[in-house]
CSV table of C-alpha atoms in Angstrom, one decimal:
chain,number,residue,atom,x,y,z
A,1,MET,CA,-59.5,-8.1,-8.3
A,2,PRO,CA,-57.2,-5.2,-9.2
A,3,ARG,CA,-55.6,-3.4,-6.3
A,4,LEU,CA,-56.5,-0.1,-7.9
A,5,VAL,CA,-59.2,0.8,-10.5
A,6,ALA,CA,-58.9,4.1,-12.3
A,7,PHE,CA,-61.7,5.8,-14.2
A,8,ASP,CA,-62.2,8.6,-16.7
A,9,LEU,CA,-65.1,10.9,-15.5
A,10,ASP,CA,-67.2,12.4,-18.2
A,11,ASP,CA,-69.2,9.7,-20.2
A,12,THR,CA,-67.5,7.0,-18.0
A,13,LEU,CA,-68.8,7.7,-14.5
A,14,ALA,CA,-71.4,10.2,-15.5
A,15,PRO,CA,-72.8,12.1,-18.5
A,16,SER,CA,-70.6,15.1,-19.5
A,17,LYS,CA,-70.3,17.6,-16.6
A,18,SER,CA,-73.2,15.9,-14.7
A,19,ARG,CA,-73.4,14.6,-11.2
A,20,ILE,CA,-73.0,10.8,-10.8
A,21,GLU,CA,-76.2,8.9,-10.4
A,22,PRO,CA,-77.1,7.3,-7.0
A,23,ALA,CA,-76.4,3.9,-8.4
A,24,MET,CA,-72.9,5.0,-9.4
A,25,ALA,CA,-72.3,6.5,-6.0
A,26,ASP,CA,-73.2,3.2,-4.4
A,27,ALA,CA,-71.0,1.3,-6.8
A,28,LEU,CA,-68.0,3.4,-6.1
A,29,THR,CA,-68.5,3.2,-2.4
A,30,ARG,CA,-68.6,-0.6,-2.6
A,31,LEU,CA,-65.5,-0.6,-4.8
A,32,LEU,CA,-63.6,1.7,-2.3
A,33,ALA,CA,-64.2,-0.9,0.4
A,34,ARG,CA,-62.3,-3.4,-1.7
A,35,ALA,CA,-59.7,-1.4,-3.7
A,36,GLU,CA,-58.0,1.9,-4.3
A,37,VAL,CA,-59.9,4.1,-6.8
A,38,CYS,CA,-58.5,6.9,-9.0
A,39,ILE,CA,-60.4,9.4,-11.1
A,40,ILE,CA,-58.4,11.0,-13.9
A,41,SER,CA,-60.1,13.5,-16.2
A,42,GLY,CA,-59.8,16.8,-17.9
A,43,GLY,CA,-62.0,18.8,-15.5
A,44,ASP,CA,-60.7,20.8,-12.6
A,45,PHE,CA,-61.0,19.9,-8.9
A,46,SER,CA,-64.2,21.8,-8.5
A,47,GLN,CA,-65.8,19.6,-11.1
A,48,PHE,CA,-64.6,16.5,-9.4
A,49,ARG,CA,-66.0,17.7,-6.1
A,50,THR,CA,-69.4,18.6,-7.7
A,51,GLN,CA,-69.7,15.6,-9.9
A,52,VAL,CA,-68.4,12.8,-7.6
A,53,VAL,CA,-67.1,13.7,-4.1
A,54,ASP,CA,-70.3,15.6,-3.0
A,55,ALA,CA,-72.5,12.9,-4.5
A,56,LEU,CA,-70.6,10.1,-2.7
A,57,ALA,CA,-71.4,11.8,0.6
A,58,VAL,CA,-75.2,11.9,0.0
A,59,PRO,CA,-76.2,8.3,0.6
A,60,ALA,CA,-74.2,8.1,3.9
A,61,ALA,CA,-75.7,11.4,5.1
A,62,GLU,CA,-79.2,10.2,4.3
A,63,GLY,CA,-78.6,6.9,6.0
A,64,THR,CA,-79.2,5.0,2.8
A,65,GLY,CA,-75.7,3.8,2.2
A,66,ALA,CA,-72.2,3.2,3.6
A,67,GLU,CA,-69.6,5.9,4.3
A,68,PRO,CA,-67.1,6.0,1.3
A,69,ASP,CA,-63.5,5.4,2.3
A,70,LEU,CA,-62.1,8.7,0.8
A,71,GLY,CA,-58.6,7.8,2.0
A,72,ARG,CA,-58.5,5.3,-0.8
A,73,LEU,CA,-59.6,7.8,-3.4
A,74,HIS,CA,-57.0,9.4,-5.7
A,75,LEU,CA,-58.1,12.5,-7.7
A,76,MET,CA,-56.2,13.5,-10.8
A,77,PRO,CA,-57.9,16.6,-12.3
A,78,THR,CA,-56.9,18.3,-15.6
A,79,CYS,CA,-55.7,15.0,-17.2
A,80,GLY,CA,-53.3,14.1,-14.4
A,81,THR,CA,-51.5,17.4,-14.3
A,82,ARG,CA,-52.7,17.7,-10.6
A,83,TYR,CA,-53.0,15.0,-7.9
A,84,LEU,CA,-54.9,15.2,-4.7
A,85,ARG,CA,-55.4,12.9,-1.7
A,86,PHE,CA,-57.8,13.1,1.2
A,87,GLU,CA,-55.8,13.5,4.5
A,88,ALA,CA,-56.8,14.7,7.9
A,89,GLY,CA,-60.3,15.5,6.8
A,90,GLU,CA,-59.4,17.6,3.7
A,91,TRP,CA,-58.1,17.3,0.2
A,92,ARG,CA,-54.4,18.0,-0.1
A,93,GLN,CA,-52.6,18.7,-3.4
A,94,VAL,CA,-49.6,16.3,-3.9
A,95,TYR,CA,-48.3,18.0,-7.1
A,96,ALA,CA,-49.4,20.4,-9.9
A,97,GLU,CA,-47.7,20.8,-13.3
A,98,ASP,CA,-48.8,24.4,-13.8
A,99,LEU,CA,-48.4,26.2,-17.1
A,100,SER,CA,-46.2,29.4,-17.0
A,101,ASP,CA,-47.9,32.7,-17.7
A,102,ASP,CA,-46.3,32.8,-21.2
A,103,GLU,CA,-47.5,29.2,-22.0
A,104,ALA,CA,-51.0,29.9,-20.9
A,105,ALA,CA,-51.1,33.2,-22.8
A,106,ARG,CA,-49.9,31.7,-26.0
A,107,ALA,CA,-52.3,28.8,-25.7
A,108,THR,CA,-55.2,31.1,-25.1
A,109,ALA,CA,-54.3,33.4,-28.0
A,110,SER,CA,-54.1,30.4,-30.4
A,111,ILE,CA,-57.4,29.0,-29.3
A,112,GLU,CA,-59.2,32.2,-29.6
A,113,ARG,CA,-57.7,33.0,-33.1
A,114,ARG,CA,-58.2,29.5,-34.5
A,115,ALA,CA,-61.7,29.1,-33.1
A,116,ALA,CA,-62.7,32.4,-34.8
A,117,GLU,CA,-61.1,31.3,-38.1
A,118,LEU,CA,-63.0,28.0,-38.0
A,119,GLY,CA,-66.3,29.7,-37.1
A,120,TYR,CA,-66.5,28.2,-33.6
A,121,ASP,CA,-66.8,31.5,-31.7
A,122,GLY,CA,-70.5,32.2,-32.3
A,123,GLY,CA,-73.8,30.8,-31.2
A,124,GLU,CA,-75.3,30.2,-27.7
A,125,THR,CA,-73.0,29.3,-24.9
A,126,TRP,CA,-73.3,28.1,-21.3
A,127,GLY,CA,-70.4,29.6,-19.5
A,128,PRO,CA,-67.0,30.7,-20.8
A,129,ARG,CA,-65.4,29.0,-23.8
A,130,VAL,CA,-61.8,29.3,-22.6
A,131,GLU,CA,-60.8,28.3,-19.0
A,132,HIS,CA,-57.5,28.7,-17.3
A,133,ARG,CA,-57.1,25.7,-14.9
A,134,GLY,CA,-53.6,26.4,-13.8
A,135,SER,CA,-52.0,23.3,-15.2
A,136,GLN,CA,-54.3,23.3,-18.3
A,137,VAL,CA,-56.1,25.6,-20.7
A,138,THR,CA,-59.3,24.3,-22.0
A,139,PHE,CA,-61.5,25.4,-24.9
A,140,SER,CA,-65.2,24.3,-24.7
A,141,ALA,CA,-67.1,25.3,-27.8
A,142,LEU,CA,-70.4,25.7,-26.0
A,143,GLY,CA,-69.1,26.4,-22.5
A,144,GLN,CA,-68.6,24.0,-19.7
A,145,ALA,CA,-72.2,24.0,-18.5
A,146,ALA,CA,-73.8,23.2,-21.9
A,147,PRO,CA,-76.5,20.6,-21.9
A,148,VAL,CA,-75.4,17.1,-23.0
A,149,ALA,CA,-77.8,17.1,-26.0
A,150,ALA,CA,-76.4,20.4,-27.3
A,151,LYS,CA,-72.8,19.0,-27.0
A,152,VAL,CA,-73.7,15.9,-29.0
A,153,ARG,CA,-75.3,18.0,-31.8
A,154,TRP,CA,-72.4,20.3,-32.1
A,155,ASP,CA,-69.8,17.8,-33.3
A,156,PRO,CA,-71.2,14.3,-33.7
A,157,THR,CA,-68.3,13.0,-35.8
A,158,GLY,CA,-65.5,14.8,-33.9
A,159,ALA,CA,-64.3,16.5,-37.1
A,160,LYS,CA,-64.7,20.0,-35.6
A,161,LYS,CA,-62.5,19.2,-32.6
A,162,ALA,CA,-59.9,17.5,-34.7
A,163,ALA,CA,-59.6,20.6,-37.0
A,164,LEU,CA,-59.2,22.9,-34.0
A,165,ARG,CA,-56.7,20.6,-32.3
A,166,ALA,CA,-54.5,20.4,-35.4
A,167,ALA,CA,-54.6,24.2,-35.9
A,168,VAL,CA,-53.7,25.0,-32.3
A,169,ALA,CA,-51.0,22.3,-32.1
A,170,ALA,CA,-49.3,23.9,-35.1
A,171,ASP,CA,-49.2,27.2,-33.2
A,172,VAL,CA,-47.8,25.8,-29.9
A,173,PRO,CA,-45.6,22.8,-30.8
A,174,ASP,CA,-43.9,23.0,-27.4
A,175,LEU,CA,-47.2,22.3,-25.6
A,176,GLU,CA,-49.5,19.2,-25.6
A,177,VAL,CA,-52.8,19.8,-27.4
A,178,ARG,CA,-55.3,17.0,-27.1
A,179,SER,CA,-58.9,16.3,-27.8
A,180,GLY,CA,-60.8,16.6,-24.5
A,181,GLY,CA,-64.5,16.1,-23.9
A,182,SER,CA,-67.3,16.0,-26.5
A,183,THR,CA,-66.8,19.7,-27.5
A,184,SER,CA,-63.4,20.6,-25.9
A,185,ILE,CA,-59.6,20.5,-26.4
A,186,ASP,CA,-57.1,20.7,-23.6
A,187,ILE,CA,-53.6,22.2,-23.6
A,188,THR,CA,-50.9,21.2,-21.0
A,189,ARG,CA,-47.2,21.0,-20.8
A,190,LYS,CA,-45.6,18.8,-23.4
A,191,GLY,CA,-45.7,15.1,-22.5
A,192,VAL,CA,-48.2,15.7,-19.6
A,193,ASP,CA,-51.3,13.6,-20.4
A,194,LYS,CA,-53.2,10.7,-18.8
A,195,ALA,CA,-50.2,8.4,-19.3
A,196,TYR,CA,-48.1,10.8,-17.3
A,197,GLY,CA,-50.7,10.9,-14.6
A,198,MET,CA,-51.0,7.1,-14.4
A,199,ARG,CA,-47.2,6.8,-14.3
A,200,ARG,CA,-47.1,9.2,-11.4
A,201,LEU,CA,-49.8,7.2,-9.7
A,202,LEU,CA,-47.8,4.0,-10.2
A,203,ASP,CA,-44.8,5.7,-8.5
A,204,ALA,CA,-46.9,7.2,-5.7
A,205,THR,CA,-48.7,4.0,-4.8
A,206,GLY,CA,-46.1,1.4,-5.5
A,207,ILE,CA,-48.7,-0.7,-7.2
A,208,ASP,CA,-47.7,-2.6,-10.4
A,209,ALA,CA,-49.4,-1.7,-13.6
A,210,ALA,CA,-50.6,-5.3,-13.9
A,211,ASP,CA,-52.5,-4.9,-10.6
A,212,MET,CA,-54.4,-1.8,-11.9
A,213,LEU,CA,-57.3,-1.4,-14.2
A,214,PHE,CA,-58.3,1.6,-16.2
A,215,VAL,CA,-61.9,2.2,-17.5
A,216,GLY,CA,-62.6,4.9,-20.0
A,217,ASP,CA,-64.9,5.9,-22.9
A,218,ARG,CA,-62.2,7.3,-25.2
A,219,LEU,CA,-59.6,4.6,-25.6
A,220,ASP,CA,-59.7,4.9,-29.4
A,221,PRO,CA,-56.4,6.2,-30.9
A,222,ASP,CA,-57.8,9.7,-31.2
A,223,GLY,CA,-59.3,9.7,-27.7
A,224,ASN,CA,-57.8,11.4,-24.6
A,225,ASP,CA,-57.8,8.1,-22.7
A,226,PHE,CA,-55.7,6.3,-25.3
A,227,PRO,CA,-52.3,7.4,-23.8
A,228,VAL,CA,-53.0,5.1,-20.8
A,229,VAL,CA,-52.6,2.1,-23.0
A,230,ALA,CA,-48.9,2.8,-23.3
A,231,THR,CA,-48.4,2.5,-19.5
A,232,GLY,CA,-49.1,-1.2,-19.4
A,233,VAL,CA,-52.2,-0.8,-17.2
A,234,PRO,CA,-55.0,-3.1,-18.5
A,235,CYS,CA,-57.8,-1.1,-20.0
A,236,VAL,CA,-61.5,-1.6,-20.5
A,237,ALA,CA,-63.5,0.5,-23.0
A,238,VAL,CA,-67.0,1.6,-22.1
A,239,GLU,CA,-69.6,3.7,-23.9
A,240,GLY,CA,-71.3,5.3,-20.9
A,241,TRP,CA,-71.8,5.1,-17.2
A,242,ARG,CA,-74.2,2.2,-17.3
A,243,ASP,CA,-71.4,0.1,-19.0
A,244,THR,CA,-69.1,1.2,-16.1
A,245,LEU,CA,-71.6,-0.1,-13.6
A,246,VAL,CA,-71.4,-3.5,-15.3
A,247,VAL,CA,-67.6,-3.4,-14.9
A,248,ILE,CA,-67.8,-2.4,-11.2
A,249,ASP,CA,-70.5,-5.0,-10.4
A,250,GLY,CA,-68.3,-7.6,-12.1
A,251,LEU,CA,-65.5,-6.8,-9.7
A,252,VAL,CA,-67.4,-6.4,-6.4
A,253,GLY,CA,-70.8,-8.0,-7.1
A,254,ALA,CA,-74.1,-6.4,-8.0
A,255,ALA,CA,-75.7,-4.1,-5.4
A,256,PRO,CA,-78.8,-5.4,-3.6
A,257,ALA,CA,-82.1,-3.7,-4.7
A,258,VAL,CA,-83.0,-0.6,-2.6
A,259,ALA,CA,-86.5,0.7,-2.4
A,260,GLY,CA,-86.7,4.1,-4.2
A,261,THR,CA,-83.5,3.6,-6.2
A,262,PRO,CA,-84.0,3.7,-10.0
A,263,SER,CA,-83.2,0.4,-11.6
A,264,VAL,CA,-80.3,0.2,-14.1
A,265,ALA,CA,-80.9,-1.5,-17.4
A,266,PRO,CA,-78.2,-4.1,-18.2
A,267,ALA,CA,-75.6,-2.9,-20.7
A,268,PRO,CA,-73.6,-5.1,-23.1
A,269,ALA,CA,-70.4,-6.3,-21.5
A,270,PRO,CA,-67.6,-3.9,-22.6
A,271,ALA,CA,-64.7,-5.4,-24.5
A,272,PRO,CA,-61.0,-4.8,-23.5
A,273,ALA,CA,-59.3,-2.1,-25.6
A,274,GLN,CA,-56.9,-3.3,-28.1
């Protein structure tokens, strides 16, 4: 049993930009009773709250589940460039590696120019394409609130994201430019990625890398979870939130059946990342 289990969010705990399912809220609550839990992903804190924190509170409020131990929950939005803990009834920011005004402006200008050159600036959108998140600038081709199906159709092979990432990286070599979610790229300070966030977490908790576990859907060499491999934290690759449920149940035991709760179809056991 790891002392701390860290997760990516989109397509690991929930479909992209979606609220976690009740079964996942129950699984995370059970895991929090046994271990520290970290969520590290490209979204900002408001997305973490909407997708996870608020959903964790629902079963307890309705009397259908246990109260989650939020004191054991570590939140690392914007790929670990921010770190928040729950203390005295509220979320407190421990650190933030914010971009300077000049860095954010150059990143934004490059994204907008290169997206136009590649033809990614047209079509229907669901929300703004470019977001300033303090410590990160994010380009989302269809907007942050785009339906999952539309995101999958936009770039099924990842070639569009790769082309945009390479073009922007050439414009701002002093910054970190990474593939993000299914339709997005993220720009942060150089060297500030999920490996940076996990190393800060190791320092903050005093827990050895060998006593942690990381679970993510993009542990391939081109994925934004891949930097975690270099930290020495054991990693498990999944292909969606149902796979993640299998991982959690393997750690803490399967949840008892609850009337009215949708059943979860068994998923193939995920293989450790190489």
